[in-house]
Short mmCIF file of C-alpha atoms in Angstrom, two decimals:
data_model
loop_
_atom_site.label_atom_id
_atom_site.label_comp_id
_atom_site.label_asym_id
_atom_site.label_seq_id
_atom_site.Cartn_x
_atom_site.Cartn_y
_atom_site.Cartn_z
CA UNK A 1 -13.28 -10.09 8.76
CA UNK A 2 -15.46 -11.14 5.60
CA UNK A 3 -18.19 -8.93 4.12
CA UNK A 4 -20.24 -9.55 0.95
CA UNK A 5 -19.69 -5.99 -0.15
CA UNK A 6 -17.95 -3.20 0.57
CA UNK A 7 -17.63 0.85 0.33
CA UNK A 8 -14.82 2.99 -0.54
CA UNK A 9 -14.72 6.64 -0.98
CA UNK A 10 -12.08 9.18 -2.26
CA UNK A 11 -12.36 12.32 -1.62
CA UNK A 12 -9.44 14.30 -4.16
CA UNK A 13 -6.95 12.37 -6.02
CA UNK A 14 -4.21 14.21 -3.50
CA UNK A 15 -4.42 15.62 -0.21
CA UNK A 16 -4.47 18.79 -0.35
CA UNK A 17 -5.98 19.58 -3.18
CA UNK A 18 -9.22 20.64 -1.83
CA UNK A 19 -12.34 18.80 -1.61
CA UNK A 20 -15.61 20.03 -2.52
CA UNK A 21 -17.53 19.46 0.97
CA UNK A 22 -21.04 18.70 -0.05
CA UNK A 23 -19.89 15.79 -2.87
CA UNK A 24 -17.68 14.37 -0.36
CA UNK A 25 -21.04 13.95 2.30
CA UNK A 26 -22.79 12.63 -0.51
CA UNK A 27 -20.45 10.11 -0.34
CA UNK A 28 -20.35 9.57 3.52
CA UNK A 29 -24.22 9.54 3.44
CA UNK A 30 -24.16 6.92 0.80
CA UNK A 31 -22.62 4.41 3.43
CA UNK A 32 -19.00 4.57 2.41
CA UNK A 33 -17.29 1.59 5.42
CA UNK A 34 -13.73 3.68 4.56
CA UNK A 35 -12.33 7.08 3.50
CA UNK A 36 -8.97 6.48 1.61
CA UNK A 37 -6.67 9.07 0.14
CA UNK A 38 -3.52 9.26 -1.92
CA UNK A 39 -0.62 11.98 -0.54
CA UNK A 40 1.98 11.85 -2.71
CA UNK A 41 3.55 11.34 -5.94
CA UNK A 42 7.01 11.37 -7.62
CA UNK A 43 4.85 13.63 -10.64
CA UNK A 44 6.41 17.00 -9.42
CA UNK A 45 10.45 15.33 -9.04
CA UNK A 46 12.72 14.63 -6.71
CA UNK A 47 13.00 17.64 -4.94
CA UNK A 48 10.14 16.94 -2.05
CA UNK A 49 12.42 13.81 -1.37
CA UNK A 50 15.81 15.19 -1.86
CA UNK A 51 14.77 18.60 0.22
CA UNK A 52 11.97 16.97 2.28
CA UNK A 53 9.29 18.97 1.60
CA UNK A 54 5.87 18.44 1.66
CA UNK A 55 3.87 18.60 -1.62
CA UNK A 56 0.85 20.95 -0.38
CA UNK A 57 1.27 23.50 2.34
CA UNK A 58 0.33 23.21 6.02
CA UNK A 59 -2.52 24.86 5.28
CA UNK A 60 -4.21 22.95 2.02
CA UNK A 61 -3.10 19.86 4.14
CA UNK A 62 -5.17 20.70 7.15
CA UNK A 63 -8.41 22.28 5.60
CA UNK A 64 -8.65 18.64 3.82
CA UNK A 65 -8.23 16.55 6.70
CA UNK A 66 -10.58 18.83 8.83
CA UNK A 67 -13.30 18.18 5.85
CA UNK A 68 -12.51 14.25 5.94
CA UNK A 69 -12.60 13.78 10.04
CA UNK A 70 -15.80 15.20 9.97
CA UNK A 71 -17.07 12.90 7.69
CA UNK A 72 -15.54 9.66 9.32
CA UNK A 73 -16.72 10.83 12.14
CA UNK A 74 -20.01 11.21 11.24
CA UNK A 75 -19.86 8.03 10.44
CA UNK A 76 -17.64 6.02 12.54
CA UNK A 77 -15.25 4.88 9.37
CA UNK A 78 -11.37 4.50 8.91
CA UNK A 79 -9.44 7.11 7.44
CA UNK A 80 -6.19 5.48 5.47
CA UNK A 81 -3.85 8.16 4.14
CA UNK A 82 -0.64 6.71 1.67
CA UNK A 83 2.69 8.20 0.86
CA UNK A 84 2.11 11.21 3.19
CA UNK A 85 3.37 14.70 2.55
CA UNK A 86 4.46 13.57 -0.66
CA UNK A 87 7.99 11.47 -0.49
CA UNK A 88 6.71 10.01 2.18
CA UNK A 89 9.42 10.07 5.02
CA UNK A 90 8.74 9.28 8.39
CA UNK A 91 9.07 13.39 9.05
CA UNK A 92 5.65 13.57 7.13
CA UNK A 93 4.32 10.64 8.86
CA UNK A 94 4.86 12.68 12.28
CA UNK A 95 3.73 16.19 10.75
CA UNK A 96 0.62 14.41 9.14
CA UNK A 97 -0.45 13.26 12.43
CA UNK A 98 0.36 15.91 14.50
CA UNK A 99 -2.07 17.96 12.49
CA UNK A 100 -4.44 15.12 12.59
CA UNK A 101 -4.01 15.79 16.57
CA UNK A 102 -4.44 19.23 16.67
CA UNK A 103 -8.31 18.58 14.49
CA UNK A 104 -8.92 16.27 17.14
CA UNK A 105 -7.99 18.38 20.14
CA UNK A 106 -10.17 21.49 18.82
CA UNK A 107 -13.23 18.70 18.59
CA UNK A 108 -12.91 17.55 21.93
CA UNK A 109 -12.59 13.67 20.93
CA UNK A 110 -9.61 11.02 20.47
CA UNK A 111 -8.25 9.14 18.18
CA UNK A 112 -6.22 6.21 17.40
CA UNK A 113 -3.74 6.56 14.58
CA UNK A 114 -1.24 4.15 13.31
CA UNK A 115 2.23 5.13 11.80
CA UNK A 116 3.45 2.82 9.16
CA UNK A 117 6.99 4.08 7.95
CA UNK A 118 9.03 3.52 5.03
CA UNK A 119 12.57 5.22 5.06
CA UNK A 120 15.53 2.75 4.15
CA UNK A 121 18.71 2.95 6.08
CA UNK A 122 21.81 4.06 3.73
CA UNK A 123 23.61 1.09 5.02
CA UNK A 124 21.26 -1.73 3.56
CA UNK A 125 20.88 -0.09 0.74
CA UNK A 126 24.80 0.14 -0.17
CA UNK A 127 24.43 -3.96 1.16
CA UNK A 128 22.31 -5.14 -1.15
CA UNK A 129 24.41 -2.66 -3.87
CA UNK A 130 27.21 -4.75 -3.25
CA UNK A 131 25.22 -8.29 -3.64
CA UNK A 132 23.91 -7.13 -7.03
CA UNK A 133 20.39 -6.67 -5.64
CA UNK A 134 19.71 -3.64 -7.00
CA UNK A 135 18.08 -3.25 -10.04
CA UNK A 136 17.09 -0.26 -12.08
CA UNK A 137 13.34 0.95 -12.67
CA UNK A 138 11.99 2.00 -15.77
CA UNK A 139 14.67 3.93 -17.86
CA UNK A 140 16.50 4.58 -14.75
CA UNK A 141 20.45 4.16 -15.40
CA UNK A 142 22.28 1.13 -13.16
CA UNK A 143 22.69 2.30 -9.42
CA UNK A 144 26.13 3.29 -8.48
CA UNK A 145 27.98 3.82 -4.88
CA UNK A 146 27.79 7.10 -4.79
CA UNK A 147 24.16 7.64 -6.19
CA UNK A 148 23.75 5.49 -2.48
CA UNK A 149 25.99 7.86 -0.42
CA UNK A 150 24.88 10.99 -1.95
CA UNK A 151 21.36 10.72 -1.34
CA UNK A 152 19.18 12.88 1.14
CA UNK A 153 16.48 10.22 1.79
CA UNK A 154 15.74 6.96 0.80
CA UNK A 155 11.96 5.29 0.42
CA UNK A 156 10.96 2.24 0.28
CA UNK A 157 7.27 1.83 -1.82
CA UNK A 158 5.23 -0.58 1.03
CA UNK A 159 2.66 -2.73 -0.92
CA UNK A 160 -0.61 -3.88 1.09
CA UNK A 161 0.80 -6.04 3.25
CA UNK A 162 1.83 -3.47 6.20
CA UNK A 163 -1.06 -1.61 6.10
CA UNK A 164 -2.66 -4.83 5.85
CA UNK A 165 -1.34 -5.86 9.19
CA UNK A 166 -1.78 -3.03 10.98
CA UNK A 167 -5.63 -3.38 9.95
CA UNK A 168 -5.45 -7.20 11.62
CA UNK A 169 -3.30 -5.96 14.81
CA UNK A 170 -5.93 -3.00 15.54
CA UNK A 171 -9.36 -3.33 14.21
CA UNK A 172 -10.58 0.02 15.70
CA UNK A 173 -7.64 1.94 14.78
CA UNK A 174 -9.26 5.48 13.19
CA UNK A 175 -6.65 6.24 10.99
CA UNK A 176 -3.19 4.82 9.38
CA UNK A 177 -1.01 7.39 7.89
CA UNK A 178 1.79 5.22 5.56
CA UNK A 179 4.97 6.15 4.61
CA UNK A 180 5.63 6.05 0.94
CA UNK A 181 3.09 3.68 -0.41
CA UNK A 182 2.18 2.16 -3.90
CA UNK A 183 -0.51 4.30 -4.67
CA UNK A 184 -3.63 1.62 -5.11
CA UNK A 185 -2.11 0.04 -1.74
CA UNK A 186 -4.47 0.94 1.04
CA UNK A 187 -7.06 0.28 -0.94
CA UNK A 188 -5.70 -3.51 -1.60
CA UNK A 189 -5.19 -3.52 2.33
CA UNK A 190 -9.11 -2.45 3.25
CA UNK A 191 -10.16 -5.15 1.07
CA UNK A 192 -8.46 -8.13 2.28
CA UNK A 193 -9.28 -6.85 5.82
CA UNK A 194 -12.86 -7.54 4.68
CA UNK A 195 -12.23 -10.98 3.00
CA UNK A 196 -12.24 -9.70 -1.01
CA UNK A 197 -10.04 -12.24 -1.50
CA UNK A 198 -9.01 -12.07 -5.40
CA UNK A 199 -6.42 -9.67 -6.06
CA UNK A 200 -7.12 -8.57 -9.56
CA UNK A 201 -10.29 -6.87 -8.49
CA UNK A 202 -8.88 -4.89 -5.12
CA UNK A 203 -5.55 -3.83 -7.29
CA UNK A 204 -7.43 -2.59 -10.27
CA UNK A 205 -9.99 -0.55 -8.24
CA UNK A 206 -7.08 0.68 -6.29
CA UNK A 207 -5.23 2.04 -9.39
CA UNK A 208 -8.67 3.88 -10.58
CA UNK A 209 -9.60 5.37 -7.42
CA UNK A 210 -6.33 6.97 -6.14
CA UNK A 211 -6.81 9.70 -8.32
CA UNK A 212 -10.43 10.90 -7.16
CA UNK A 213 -13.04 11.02 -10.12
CA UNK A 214 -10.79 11.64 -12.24
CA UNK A 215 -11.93 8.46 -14.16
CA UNK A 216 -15.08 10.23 -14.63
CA UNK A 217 -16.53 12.81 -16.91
CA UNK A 218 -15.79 15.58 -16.65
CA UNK A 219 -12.87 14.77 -14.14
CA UNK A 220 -13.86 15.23 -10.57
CA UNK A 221 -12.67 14.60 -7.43
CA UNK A 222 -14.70 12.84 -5.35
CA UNK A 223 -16.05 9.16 -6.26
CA UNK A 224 -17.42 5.74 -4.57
CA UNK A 225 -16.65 2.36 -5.22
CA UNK A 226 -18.59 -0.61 -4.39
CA UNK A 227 -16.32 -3.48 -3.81
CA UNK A 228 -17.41 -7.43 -4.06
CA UNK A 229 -16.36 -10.80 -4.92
CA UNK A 230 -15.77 -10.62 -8.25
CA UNK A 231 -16.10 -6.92 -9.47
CA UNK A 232 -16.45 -3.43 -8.51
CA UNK A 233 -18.96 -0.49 -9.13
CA UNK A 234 -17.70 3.18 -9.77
CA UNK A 235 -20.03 6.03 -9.07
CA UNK A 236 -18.65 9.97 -9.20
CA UNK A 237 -20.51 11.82 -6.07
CA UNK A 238 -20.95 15.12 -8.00
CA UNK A 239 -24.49 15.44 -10.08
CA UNK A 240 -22.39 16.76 -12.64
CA UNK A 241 -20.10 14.19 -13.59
CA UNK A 242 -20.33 10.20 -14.61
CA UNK A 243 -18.98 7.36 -15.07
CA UNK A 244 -18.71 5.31 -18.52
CA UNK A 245 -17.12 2.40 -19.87
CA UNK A 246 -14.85 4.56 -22.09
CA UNK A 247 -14.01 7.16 -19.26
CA UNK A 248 -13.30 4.33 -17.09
CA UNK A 249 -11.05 1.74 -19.17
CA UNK A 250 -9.50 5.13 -20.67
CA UNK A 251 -8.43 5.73 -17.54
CA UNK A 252 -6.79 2.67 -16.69
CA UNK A 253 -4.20 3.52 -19.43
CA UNK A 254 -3.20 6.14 -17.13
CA UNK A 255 1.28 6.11 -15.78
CA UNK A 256 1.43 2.91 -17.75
CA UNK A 257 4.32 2.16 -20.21
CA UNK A 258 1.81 -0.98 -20.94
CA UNK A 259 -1.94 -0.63 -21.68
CA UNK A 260 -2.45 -4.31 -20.58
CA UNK A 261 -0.08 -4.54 -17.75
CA UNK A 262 0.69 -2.91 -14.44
CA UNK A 263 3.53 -3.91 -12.04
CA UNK A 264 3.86 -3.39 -8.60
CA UNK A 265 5.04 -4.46 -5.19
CA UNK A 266 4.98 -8.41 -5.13
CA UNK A 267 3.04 -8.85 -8.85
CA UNK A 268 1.64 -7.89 -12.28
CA UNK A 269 -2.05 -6.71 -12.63
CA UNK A 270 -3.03 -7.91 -16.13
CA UNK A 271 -5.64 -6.10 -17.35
CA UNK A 272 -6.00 -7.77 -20.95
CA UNK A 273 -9.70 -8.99 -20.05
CA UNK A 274 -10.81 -6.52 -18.28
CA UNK A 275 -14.78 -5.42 -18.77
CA UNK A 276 -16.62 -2.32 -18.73
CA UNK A 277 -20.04 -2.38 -17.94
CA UNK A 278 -22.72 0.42 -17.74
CA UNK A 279 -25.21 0.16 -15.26
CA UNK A 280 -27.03 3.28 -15.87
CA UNK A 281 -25.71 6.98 -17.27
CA UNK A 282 -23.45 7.52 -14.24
CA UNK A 283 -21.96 3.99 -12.87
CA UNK A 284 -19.79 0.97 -14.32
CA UNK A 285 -18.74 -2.22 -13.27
CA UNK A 286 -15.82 -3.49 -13.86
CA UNK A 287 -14.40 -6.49 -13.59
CA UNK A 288 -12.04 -9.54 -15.25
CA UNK A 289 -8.77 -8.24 -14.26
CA UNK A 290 -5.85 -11.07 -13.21
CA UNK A 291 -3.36 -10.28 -10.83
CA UNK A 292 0.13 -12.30 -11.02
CA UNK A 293 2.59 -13.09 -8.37
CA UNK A 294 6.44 -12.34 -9.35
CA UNK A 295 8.39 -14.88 -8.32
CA UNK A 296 10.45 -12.66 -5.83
CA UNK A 297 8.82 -10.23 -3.87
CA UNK A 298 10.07 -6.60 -5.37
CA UNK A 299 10.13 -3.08 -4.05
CA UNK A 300 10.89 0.20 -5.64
CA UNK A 301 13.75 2.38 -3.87
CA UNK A 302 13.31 5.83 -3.88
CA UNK A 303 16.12 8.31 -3.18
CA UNK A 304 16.88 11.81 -3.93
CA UNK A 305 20.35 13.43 -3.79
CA UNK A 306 21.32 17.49 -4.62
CA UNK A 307 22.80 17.84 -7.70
CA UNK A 308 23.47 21.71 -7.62
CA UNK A 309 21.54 25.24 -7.52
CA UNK A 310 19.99 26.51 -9.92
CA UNK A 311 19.17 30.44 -10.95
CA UNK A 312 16.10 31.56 -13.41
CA UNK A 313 15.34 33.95 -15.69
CA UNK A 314 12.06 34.81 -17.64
CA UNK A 315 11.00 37.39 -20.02
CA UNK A 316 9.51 37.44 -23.97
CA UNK A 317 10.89 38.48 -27.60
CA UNK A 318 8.46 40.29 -29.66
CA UNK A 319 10.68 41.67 -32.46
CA UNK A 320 10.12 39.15 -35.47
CA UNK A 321 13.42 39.37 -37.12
CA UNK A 322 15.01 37.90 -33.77
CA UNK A 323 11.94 35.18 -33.08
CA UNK A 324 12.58 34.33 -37.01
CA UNK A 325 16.17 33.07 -35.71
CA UNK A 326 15.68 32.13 -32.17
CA UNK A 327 17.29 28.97 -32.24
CA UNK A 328 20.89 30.27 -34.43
CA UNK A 329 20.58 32.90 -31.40
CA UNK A 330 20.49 31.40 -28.78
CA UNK A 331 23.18 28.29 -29.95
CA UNK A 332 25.12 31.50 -30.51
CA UNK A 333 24.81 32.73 -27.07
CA UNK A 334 25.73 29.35 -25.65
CA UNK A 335 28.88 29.31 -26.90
CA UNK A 336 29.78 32.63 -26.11
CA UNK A 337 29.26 31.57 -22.44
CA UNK A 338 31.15 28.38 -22.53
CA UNK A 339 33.86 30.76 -23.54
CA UNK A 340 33.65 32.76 -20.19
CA UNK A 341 32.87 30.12 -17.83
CA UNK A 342 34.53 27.26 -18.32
CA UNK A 343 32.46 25.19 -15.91
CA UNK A 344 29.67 25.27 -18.54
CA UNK A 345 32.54 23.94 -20.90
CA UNK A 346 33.26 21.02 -18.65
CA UNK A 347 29.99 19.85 -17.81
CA UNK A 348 30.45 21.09 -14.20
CA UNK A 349 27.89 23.94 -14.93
CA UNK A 350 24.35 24.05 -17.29
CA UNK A 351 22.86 26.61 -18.83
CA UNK A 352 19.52 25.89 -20.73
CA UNK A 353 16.99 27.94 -22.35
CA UNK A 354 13.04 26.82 -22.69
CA UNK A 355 11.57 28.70 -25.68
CA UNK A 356 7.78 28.59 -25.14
CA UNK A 357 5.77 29.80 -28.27
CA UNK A 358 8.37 27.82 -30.47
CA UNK A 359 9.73 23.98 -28.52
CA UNK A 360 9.33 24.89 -25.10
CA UNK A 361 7.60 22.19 -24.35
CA UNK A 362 8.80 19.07 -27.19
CA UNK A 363 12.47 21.17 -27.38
CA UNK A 364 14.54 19.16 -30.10
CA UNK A 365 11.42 16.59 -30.58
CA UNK A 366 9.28 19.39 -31.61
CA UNK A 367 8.03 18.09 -35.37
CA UNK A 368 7.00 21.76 -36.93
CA UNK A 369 10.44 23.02 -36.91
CA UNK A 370 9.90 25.87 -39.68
CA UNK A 371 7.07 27.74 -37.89
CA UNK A 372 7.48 30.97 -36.87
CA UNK A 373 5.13 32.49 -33.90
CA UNK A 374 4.24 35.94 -33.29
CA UNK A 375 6.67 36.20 -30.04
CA UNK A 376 8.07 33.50 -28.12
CA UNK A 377 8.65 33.55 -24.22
CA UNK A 378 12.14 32.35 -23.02
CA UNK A 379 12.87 30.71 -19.88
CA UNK A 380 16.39 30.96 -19.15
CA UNK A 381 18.27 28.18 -16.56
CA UNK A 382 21.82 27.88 -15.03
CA UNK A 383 22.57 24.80 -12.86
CA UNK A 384 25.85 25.32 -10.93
CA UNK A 385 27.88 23.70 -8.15
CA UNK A 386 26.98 26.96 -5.99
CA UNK A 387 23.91 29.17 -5.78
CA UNK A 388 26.75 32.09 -6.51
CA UNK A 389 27.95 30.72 -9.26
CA UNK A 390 24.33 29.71 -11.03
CA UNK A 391 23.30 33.39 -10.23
CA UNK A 392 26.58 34.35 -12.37
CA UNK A 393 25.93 32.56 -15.49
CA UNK A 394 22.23 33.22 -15.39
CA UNK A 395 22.90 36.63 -15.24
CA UNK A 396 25.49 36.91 -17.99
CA UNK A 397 22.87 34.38 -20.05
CA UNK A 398 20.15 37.16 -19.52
CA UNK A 399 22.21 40.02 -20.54
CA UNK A 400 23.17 37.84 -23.47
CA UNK A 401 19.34 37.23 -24.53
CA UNK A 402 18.95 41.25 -23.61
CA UNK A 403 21.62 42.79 -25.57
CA UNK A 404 23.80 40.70 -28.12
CA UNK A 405 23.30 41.97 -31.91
CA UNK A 406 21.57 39.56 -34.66
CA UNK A 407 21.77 39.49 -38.09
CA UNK A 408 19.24 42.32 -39.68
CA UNK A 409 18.44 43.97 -36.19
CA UNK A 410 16.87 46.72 -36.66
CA UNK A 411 16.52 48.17 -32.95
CA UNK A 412 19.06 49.47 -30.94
CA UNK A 413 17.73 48.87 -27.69
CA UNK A 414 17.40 45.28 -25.78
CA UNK A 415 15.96 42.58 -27.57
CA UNK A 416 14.15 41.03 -24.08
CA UNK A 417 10.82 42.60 -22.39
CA UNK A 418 11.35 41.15 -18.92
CA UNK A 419 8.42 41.16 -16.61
CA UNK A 420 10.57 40.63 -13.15
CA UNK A 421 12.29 43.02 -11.22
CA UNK A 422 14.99 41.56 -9.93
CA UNK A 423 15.24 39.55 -13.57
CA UNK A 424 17.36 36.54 -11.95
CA UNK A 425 15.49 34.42 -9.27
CA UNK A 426 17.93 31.89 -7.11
CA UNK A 427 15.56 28.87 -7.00
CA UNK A 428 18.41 27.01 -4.32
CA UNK A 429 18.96 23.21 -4.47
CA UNK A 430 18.35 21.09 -7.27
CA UNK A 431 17.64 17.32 -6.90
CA UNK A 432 17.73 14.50 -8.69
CA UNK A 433 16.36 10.88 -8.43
CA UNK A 434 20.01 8.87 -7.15
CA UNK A 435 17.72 5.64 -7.05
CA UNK A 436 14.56 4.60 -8.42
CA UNK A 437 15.66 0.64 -8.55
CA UNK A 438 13.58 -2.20 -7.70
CA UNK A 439 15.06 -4.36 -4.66
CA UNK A 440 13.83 -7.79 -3.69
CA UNK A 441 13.26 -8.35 0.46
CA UNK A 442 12.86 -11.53 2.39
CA UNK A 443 9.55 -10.76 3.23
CA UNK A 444 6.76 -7.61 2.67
CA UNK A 445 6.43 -6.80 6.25
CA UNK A 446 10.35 -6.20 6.46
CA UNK A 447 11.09 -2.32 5.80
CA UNK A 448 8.25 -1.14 7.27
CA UNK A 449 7.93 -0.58 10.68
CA UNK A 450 4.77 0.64 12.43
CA UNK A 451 3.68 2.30 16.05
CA UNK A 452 0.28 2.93 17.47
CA UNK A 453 -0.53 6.52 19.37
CA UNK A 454 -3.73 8.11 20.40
CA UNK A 455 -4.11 11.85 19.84
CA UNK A 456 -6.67 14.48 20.34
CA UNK A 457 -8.02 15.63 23.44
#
């Protein structure tokens, strides 16, 4: 299918997030041909994939895809959801559309809906382990067997080419909800459905509009973009915010260890001569980005494994003689606690403490050292082989902050005003990423099987 110029619009740079109803109709009225959305993100950790959860709630999930139907239907577009419920697993797939079922069944129409999925078996994973296939991403450490074995769930990140197909297979399919997905991915797919044939345009849109308006000032959340031959067009739908060169290319910086360069599934998106033009106080066009073609086709593995539990603790320090000497404090503290459980001693067991006023947030790469806030707010965490055990050391950790003497105290009451009753809070599993390695496959199409359904009423 070949057009001379297309529409996309994106409603919130997450599902979920809520969408401000009126901009997003703006939108719809403005001719959009497609309504794509981003659900998911490795931003908040591994625990969505290690515990598979979803990263909004049931709710927030179905008050945004109520708003969007309406809209598509309205107008007889496509709806194109990646990574849904977060991790994307093919569990989220199935909730995603079930509640996509239910809208549809309280309207009184149907639907068609394609599933695109993206889990991994264990088994070719540890396969391609043992053919030296696997290859670490980013600063992640080389994979090992057990990083394999031990994890909950393992994604694979699809690149346009499934979503792609489905598009060819079923032209009038309403909506495709994809597994785990490179973000700019479905919009990559739309626009090769409609003959935008050079990849350094689609891919570079694709990056700026998965995250909404945020590209625009002030950020927003719902924006259009005019696709064509050789450039795009970027509009924010709320009367409040634009679009300018500087908002725009700023943006593109955005999750990028490289401002020139962006890699993904099957390429590189070089964005060294890439232009910024205004066309009037609210829209730019962009253009002159190169996309290039690895020479093996490359996916990113995702997998999440539990790594313990973990117990918190919270409260503040007010008394300036102690905040004067937080830091001797606290290293003091530590040690006393290595001393009564020796899994903290070992390495079996953690116990850290976040102290925000002071280095909460830079800890040991905090450059004003020497200064000296009014009071100081400690977050307190134990990591432990067992939620029991966790809950032990947190507890003796807070009694520690609460009650053990300091040079020149003055009080003789506890040092700690805590604002929670109980003070320690199990949080339960912890996860960590057990692979986030790159993995080359025979072809694009291979770890991503799809199914058709209708749903509604």
């Amino acid at each position: 299918m070949s057009r001379g110029e297309i529409r996309i619009l994106t409603p919130v740079g997450m599902l979920g997030y809520g969408i401000p109803e009126d901009d997003f109709m703006r939108g719809i009225d403005a001719g959009a041909d497609a309504v794509i959305v981003d659900a998911g993100s490795t931003d908040p950790g591994p625990y969505q994939l290690g515990l598979a959860k979803m990263i909004v709630s049931p709710s927030a999930l179905e008050r945004d895809l109520r708003t969007i139907l309406k809209g598509c239907r309205a107008r007889g577009i496509p709806l194109l959801i990646g990574s849904a419920g977060g991790p994307g697993i093919g569990r989220h797939v199935d909730e995603t559309i079930a509640v996509i079922g239910r809208i549809a069944r309280d309207g009184g129409y149907r639907l068609k809906v394609a599933a695109i999925y993206s889990d991994v078996e264990r088994e070719l994973v540890r396969e391609r382990f043992e053919r030296g296939q696997l290859d670490p991403c980013a600063s992640a450490p080389p994979a090992t067997l057990a990083d394999i074995e031990t994890s909950e769930h393992i994604v694979a990140q699809m690149g346009a080419e499934p979503i792609l197909a489905v598009l060819r297979a079923h032209p009038d399919v309403d909506v495709v909800v994809a597994g785990r997905a490179y973000d700019p991915a479905p919009y990559a797919a739309f626009c090769q459905f409609h003959g935008i044939e050079d990849p350094g345009i689609y891919w570079h849109m694709g990056k700026i509009m998965e995250c909404g308006a945020n590209c625009a000032e002030p950020k927003g959340k719902v924006i259009l973009a005019t696709v064509r031959a050789d450039s795009f067009d970027l509009e924010p739908m709320s009367s409040n915010e634009r679009c300018t060169p500087l908002s725009v290319a700023a943006h593109t910086l955005y999750e990028k260890t490289r401002p020139d360069l962006l890699s993904g599934p099957g390429g590189v998106l070089d964005l060294g001569g890439a232009r910024y033009l205004p066309l009037d106080e609210r829209r730019v066009r962009v253009s002159g980005s190169v996309f290039r073609p690895t020479p093996a086709y490359l996916v990113k593995l995702e997998g999440a494994a539990i790594a313990g539990h973990r117990t918190i603790f919270v409260g503040g320090i007010r008394d300036p003689i102690l905040v004067g000497q937080i830091d001797g404090f606290l290293a003091t503290l530590k040690k006393r606690l290595h001393g009564v459980f020796p899994e903290l001693a070992s390495g079996q067991a953690q116990i850290h403490f976040h102290v925000y006023g002071k280095n909460g947030v830079m800890g040991a790469l905090e450059p004003c050292k020497d200064f000296v806030p009014l009071e100081v707010g400690i977050l307190g965490e134990a990591t432990a082989a067992t939620q029991e055990l966790a809950n032990a050391i947190c507890s003796h950790a807070r009694i520690g902050v609460l009650h053990m003497p300091y040079p020149g105290q003055m009080a003789t009451a506890g040092n700690f005003a805590i604002p929670l009753n109980p003070p320690e809070n199990p949080i339960g599993p912890v996860c960590r990423f057990s692979l986030y390695h790159l993995m080359p496959v025979e072809t694009p199409l291979a770890l991503f099987p799809s199914r058709i359904e209708e749903v509604g009423a």
